[in-house]
Coordinates of C-alpha atoms in Angstrom, one line a residue:
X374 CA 35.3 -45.3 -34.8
X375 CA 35.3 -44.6 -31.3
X376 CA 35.2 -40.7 -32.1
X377 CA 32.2 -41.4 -34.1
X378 CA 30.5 -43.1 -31.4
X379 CA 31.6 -40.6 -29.3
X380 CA 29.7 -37.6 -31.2
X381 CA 26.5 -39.3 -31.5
X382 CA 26.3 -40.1 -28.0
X383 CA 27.0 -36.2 -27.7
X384 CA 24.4 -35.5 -29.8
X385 CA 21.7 -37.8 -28.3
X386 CA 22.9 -36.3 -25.4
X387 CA 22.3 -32.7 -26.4
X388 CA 18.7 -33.4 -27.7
X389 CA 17.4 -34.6 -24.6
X390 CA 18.4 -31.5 -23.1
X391 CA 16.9 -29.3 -25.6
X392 CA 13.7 -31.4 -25.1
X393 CA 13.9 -31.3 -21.5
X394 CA 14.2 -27.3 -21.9
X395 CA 11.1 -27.2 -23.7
X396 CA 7.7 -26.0 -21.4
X397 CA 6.0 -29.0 -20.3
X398 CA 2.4 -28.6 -21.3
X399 CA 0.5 -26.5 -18.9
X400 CA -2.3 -28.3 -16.8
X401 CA -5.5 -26.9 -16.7
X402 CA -5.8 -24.0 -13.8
X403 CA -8.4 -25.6 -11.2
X404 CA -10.9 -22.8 -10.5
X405 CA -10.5 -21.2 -7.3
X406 CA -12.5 -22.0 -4.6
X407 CA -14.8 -19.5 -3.4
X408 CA -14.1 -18.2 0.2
X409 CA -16.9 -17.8 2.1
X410 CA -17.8 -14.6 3.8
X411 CA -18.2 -15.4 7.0
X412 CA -16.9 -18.2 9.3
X413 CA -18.8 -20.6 11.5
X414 CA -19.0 -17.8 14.0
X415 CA -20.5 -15.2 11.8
X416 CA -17.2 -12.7 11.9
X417 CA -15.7 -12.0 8.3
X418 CA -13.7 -15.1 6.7
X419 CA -10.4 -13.0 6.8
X420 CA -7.4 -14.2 4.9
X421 CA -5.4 -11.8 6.1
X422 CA -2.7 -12.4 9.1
X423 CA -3.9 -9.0 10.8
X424 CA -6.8 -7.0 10.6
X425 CA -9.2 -4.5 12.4
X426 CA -12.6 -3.1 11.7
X427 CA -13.4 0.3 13.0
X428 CA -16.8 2.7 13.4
X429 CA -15.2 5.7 12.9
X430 CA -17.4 7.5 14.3
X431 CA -17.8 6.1 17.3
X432 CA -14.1 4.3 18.0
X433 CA -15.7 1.2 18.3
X434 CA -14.4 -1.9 17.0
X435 CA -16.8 -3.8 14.9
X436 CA -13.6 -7.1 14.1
X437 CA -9.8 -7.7 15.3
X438 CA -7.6 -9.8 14.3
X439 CA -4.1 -9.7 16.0
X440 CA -5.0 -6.3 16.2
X441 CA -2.1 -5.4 18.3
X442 CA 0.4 -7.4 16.7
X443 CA 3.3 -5.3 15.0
X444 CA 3.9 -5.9 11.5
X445 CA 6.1 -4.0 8.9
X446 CA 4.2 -1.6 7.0
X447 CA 5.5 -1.0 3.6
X448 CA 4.2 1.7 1.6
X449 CA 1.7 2.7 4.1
X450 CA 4.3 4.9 5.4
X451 CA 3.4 7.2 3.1
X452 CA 0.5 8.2 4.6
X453 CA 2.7 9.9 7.3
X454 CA 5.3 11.2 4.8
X455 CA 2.2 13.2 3.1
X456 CA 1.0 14.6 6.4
X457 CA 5.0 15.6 8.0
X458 CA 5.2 17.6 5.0
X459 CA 1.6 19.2 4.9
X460 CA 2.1 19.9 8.3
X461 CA 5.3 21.7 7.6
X462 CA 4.1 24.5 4.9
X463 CA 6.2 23.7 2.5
X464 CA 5.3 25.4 -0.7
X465 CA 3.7 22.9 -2.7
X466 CA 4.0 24.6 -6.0
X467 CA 8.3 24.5 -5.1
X468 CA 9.6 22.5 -7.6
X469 CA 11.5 19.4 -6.3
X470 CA 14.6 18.3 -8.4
X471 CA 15.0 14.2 -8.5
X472 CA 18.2 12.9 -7.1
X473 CA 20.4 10.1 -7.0
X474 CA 20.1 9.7 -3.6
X475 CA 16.3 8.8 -4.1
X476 CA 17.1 6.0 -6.2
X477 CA 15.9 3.0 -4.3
X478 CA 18.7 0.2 -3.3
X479 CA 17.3 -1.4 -1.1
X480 CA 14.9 -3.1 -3.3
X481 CA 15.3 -2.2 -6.4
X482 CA 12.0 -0.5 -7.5
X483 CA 11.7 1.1 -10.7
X484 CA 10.1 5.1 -11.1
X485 CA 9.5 6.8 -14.3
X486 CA 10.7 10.2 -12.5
X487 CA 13.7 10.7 -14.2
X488 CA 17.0 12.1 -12.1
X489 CA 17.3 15.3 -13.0
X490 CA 13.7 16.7 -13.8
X491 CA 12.1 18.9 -11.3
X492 CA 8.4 18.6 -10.1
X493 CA 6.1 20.7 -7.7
X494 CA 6.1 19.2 -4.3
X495 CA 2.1 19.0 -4.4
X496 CA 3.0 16.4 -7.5
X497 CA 5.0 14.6 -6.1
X498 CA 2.5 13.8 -3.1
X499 CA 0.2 13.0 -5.4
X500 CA 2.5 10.9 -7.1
X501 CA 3.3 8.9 -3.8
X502 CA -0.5 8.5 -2.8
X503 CA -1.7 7.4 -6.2
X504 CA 0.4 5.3 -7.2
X505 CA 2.9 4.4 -4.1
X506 CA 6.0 6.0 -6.2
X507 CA 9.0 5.4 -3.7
X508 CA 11.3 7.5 -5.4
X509 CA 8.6 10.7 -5.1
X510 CA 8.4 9.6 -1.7
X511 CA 12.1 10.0 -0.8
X512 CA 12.4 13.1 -2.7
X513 CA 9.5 14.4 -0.7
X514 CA 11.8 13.2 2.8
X515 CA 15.2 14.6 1.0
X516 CA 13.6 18.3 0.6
X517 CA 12.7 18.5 4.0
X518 CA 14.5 21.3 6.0
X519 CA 17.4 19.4 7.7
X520 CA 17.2 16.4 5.0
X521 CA 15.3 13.3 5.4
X522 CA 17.4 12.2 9.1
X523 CA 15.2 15.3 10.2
X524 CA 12.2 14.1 8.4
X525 CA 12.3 10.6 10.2
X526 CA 13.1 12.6 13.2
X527 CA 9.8 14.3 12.0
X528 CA 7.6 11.5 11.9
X529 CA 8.6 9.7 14.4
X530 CA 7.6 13.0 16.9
X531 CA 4.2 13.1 15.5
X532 CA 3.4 9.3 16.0
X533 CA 4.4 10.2 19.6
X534 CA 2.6 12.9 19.7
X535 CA -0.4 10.5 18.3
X536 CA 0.0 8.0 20.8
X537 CA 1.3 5.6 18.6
X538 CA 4.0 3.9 20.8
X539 CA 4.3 0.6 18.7
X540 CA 5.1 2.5 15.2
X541 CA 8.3 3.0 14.3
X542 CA 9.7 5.0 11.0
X543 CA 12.7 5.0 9.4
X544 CA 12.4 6.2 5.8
X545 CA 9.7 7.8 3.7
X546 CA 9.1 5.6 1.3
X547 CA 8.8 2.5 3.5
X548 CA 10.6 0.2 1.6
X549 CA 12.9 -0.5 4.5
X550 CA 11.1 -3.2 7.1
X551 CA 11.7 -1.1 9.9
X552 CA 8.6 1.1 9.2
X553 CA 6.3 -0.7 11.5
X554 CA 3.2 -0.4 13.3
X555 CA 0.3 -2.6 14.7
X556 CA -3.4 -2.2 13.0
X557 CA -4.8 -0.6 16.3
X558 CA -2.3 1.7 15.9
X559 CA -2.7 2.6 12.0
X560 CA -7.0 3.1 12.5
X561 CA -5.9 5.7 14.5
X562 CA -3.4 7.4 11.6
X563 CA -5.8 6.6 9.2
X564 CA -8.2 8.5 11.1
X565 CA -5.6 11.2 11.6
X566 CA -4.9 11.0 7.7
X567 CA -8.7 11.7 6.8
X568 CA -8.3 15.0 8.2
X569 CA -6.7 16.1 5.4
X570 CA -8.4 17.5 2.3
X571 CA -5.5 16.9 0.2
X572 CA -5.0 13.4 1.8
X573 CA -8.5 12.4 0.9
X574 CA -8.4 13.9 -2.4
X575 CA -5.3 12.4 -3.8
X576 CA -5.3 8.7 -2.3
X577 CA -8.3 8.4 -4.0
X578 CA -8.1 9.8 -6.9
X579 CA -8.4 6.6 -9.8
X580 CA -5.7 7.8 -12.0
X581 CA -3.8 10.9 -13.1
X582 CA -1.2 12.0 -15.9
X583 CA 2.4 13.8 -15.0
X584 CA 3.8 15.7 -17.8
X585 CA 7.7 15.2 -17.5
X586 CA 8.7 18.5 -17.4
X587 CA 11.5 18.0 -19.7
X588 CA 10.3 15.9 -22.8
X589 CA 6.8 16.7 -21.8
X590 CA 6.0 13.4 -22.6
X591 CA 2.6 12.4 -20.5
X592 CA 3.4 9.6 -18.0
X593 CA 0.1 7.6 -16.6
X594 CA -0.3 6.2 -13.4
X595 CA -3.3 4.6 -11.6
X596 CA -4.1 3.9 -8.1
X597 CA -2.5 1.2 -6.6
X598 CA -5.9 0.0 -4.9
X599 CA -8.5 -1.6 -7.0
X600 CA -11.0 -1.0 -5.5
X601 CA -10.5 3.1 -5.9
X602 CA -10.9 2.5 -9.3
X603 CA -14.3 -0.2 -9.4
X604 CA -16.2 2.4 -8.4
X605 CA -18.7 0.4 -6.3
X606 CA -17.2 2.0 -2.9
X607 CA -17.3 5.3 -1.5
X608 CA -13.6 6.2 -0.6
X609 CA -12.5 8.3 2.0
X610 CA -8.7 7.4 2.4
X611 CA -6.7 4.7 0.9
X612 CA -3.0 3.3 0.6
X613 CA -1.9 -0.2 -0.5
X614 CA 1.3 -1.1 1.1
X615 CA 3.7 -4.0 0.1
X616 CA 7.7 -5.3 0.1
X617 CA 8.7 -9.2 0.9
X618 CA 8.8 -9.0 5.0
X619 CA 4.5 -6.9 5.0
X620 CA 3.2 -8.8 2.8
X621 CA 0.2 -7.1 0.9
X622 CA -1.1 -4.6 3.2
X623 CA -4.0 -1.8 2.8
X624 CA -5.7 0.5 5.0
X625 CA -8.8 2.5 4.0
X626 CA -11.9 4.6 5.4
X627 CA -14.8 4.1 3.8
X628 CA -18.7 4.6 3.7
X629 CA -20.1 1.2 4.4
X630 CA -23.7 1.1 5.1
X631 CA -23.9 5.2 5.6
X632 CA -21.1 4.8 8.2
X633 CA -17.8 5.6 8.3
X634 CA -15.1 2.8 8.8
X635 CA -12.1 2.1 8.8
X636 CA -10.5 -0.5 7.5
X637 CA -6.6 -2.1 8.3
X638 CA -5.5 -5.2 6.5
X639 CA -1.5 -6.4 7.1
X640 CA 0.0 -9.6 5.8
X641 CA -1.8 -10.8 3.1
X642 CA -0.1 -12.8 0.7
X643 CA -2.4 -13.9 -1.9
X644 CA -2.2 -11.8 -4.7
X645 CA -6.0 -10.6 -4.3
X646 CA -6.5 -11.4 -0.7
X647 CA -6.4 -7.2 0.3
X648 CA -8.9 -6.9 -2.2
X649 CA -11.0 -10.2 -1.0
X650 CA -10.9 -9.0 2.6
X651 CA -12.5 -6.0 2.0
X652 CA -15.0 -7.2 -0.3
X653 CA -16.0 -9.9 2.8
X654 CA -16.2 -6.9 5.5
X655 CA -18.4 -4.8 3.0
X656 CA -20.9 -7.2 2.7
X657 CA -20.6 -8.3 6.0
X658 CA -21.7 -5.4 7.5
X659 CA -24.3 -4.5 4.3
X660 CA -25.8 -7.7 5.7
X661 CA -25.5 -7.1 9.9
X662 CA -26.0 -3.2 9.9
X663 CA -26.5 -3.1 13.8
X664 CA -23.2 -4.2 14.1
X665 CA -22.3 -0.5 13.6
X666 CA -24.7 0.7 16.1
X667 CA -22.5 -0.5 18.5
X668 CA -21.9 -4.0 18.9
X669 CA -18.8 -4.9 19.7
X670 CA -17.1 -8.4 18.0
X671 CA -13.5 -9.5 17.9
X672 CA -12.1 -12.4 16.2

């Protein structure tokens, strides 16, 4: 008797846990409040923790936001790794063989570059600006004359050699936080970035197909920044950036009431607040065009 007991206490037992397994029912999703676009003061409603709004073509700044503050800069490294190898010469039609050592431990990133396969250098800097490949990227660092310790070496020389005394590098990809740099600083690579025809072409290029050389199977990829791809903004240079310690980062030059400006965002956590940023600054100097004959405003 007692064993019988026993087992249907088990099994009442074992039905509330299957019930308590099942999904509750999902509450409706509140609608997201819109932001605004400015704030009380007038200066863009920025979500982002750091940010910095530049006329390129005067240096001025048009809106800072811990401008000078030094964040980790995720895949915006990559920027850097595509001009340390343009600036080397290296054939870009050499093909590039995929190793183990660019498989990514440190966070665990997936790439449809198998290990193995070979591809031209220029693909795989196309591959790393469209769409932010890591393991492209530390193939493209591995291949360099004295391996990547000398490309590091490398990059590190021509921040110096930019001025750049808060940015650090220590990879290619920039998965590892200790890529760093401060948004002053990174208007200024951008700006260094931009004069690069190859640079300007492939970070903004919407999307592309890599036949793997040996299936040939076509592999898509897309550009990593939406708004490359909406078509409603005229692109100069672009690279989205993000691991756990950046947040979602982005850094672009655009055309923006027929002037040139760059734009650095670090530290944004929402899952569209990049995007949102930008969207605020573009129509925040579509509505206040003087701003970018010369006024200056920080924030």
């Amino acid at each position: 008797m007692k064993r019988l007991a026993a087992l249907f206490a088990a099994l009442a037992l074992a039905s509330t846990a299957i019930a308590a397994d099942k999904p509750a029912p999902r509450a409706k999703a509140k609608p997201a409040r819109a932001v605004a676009d400015v704030d009380k003061d007038g200066d863009p409603n920025l979500k982002s923790t750091a940010a910095l709004v530049l006329d390129a073509n005067t240096g001025e700044t048009l809106f800072a936001k811990n401008a000078d503050a030094v964040h980790p800069i995720a895949s915006i490294t990559k920027l850097m790794t595509a001009m340390v190898v343009l600036d080397a010469k290296l054939p870009l039609d050499e093909p590039v063989q995929i190793s183990t050592e660019d498989l990514d431990l440190l966070k665990g990133t997936k790439s449809r570059l198998p290990v193995g396969a070979h591809f031209r250098r220029d693909d795989l800097i196309r591959i790393a600006l469209v769409a932010s490949d890591n393991r492209a990227a530390a193939a493209l660092g591995r291949a360099y004359p004295g391996g990547i310790d000398s490309f590091v070496e490398a990059m590190n020389a021509k921040a110096r050699l930019m001025g750049l005394e808060s940015t650090r590098f220590v990879d290619s990809s920039g998965l590892a936080p200790g890529n760093v740099s401060s948004p002053a600083e990174l208007a200024r690579l951008v700006a260094e970035a931009s004069k690069y025809d190859i640079i300007r072409e492939y970070s903004t290029t919407p999307a592309l197909d890599v036949t793997l050389p040996d299936s040939g199977r076509k592999v898509a990829y897309v550009n990593t920044n939406a708004l490359v791809r909406a078509g409603d903004w005229k692109i100069g240079v672009s690279k989205t950036g993000y691991i756990s310690e950046s947040g979602k980062c982005l850094v672009m030059q655009a055309l923006i009431a027929n002037t040139p400006v760059v734009i650095v965002l670090l530290d944004s956590w929402g899952r569209l607040t990049r995007i949102g940023d930008a969207n605020r600054i573009k129509r925040w100097l579509e509505k206040n065009p003087a701003r970018l004959a010369g006024a200056l405003r920080a924030g």
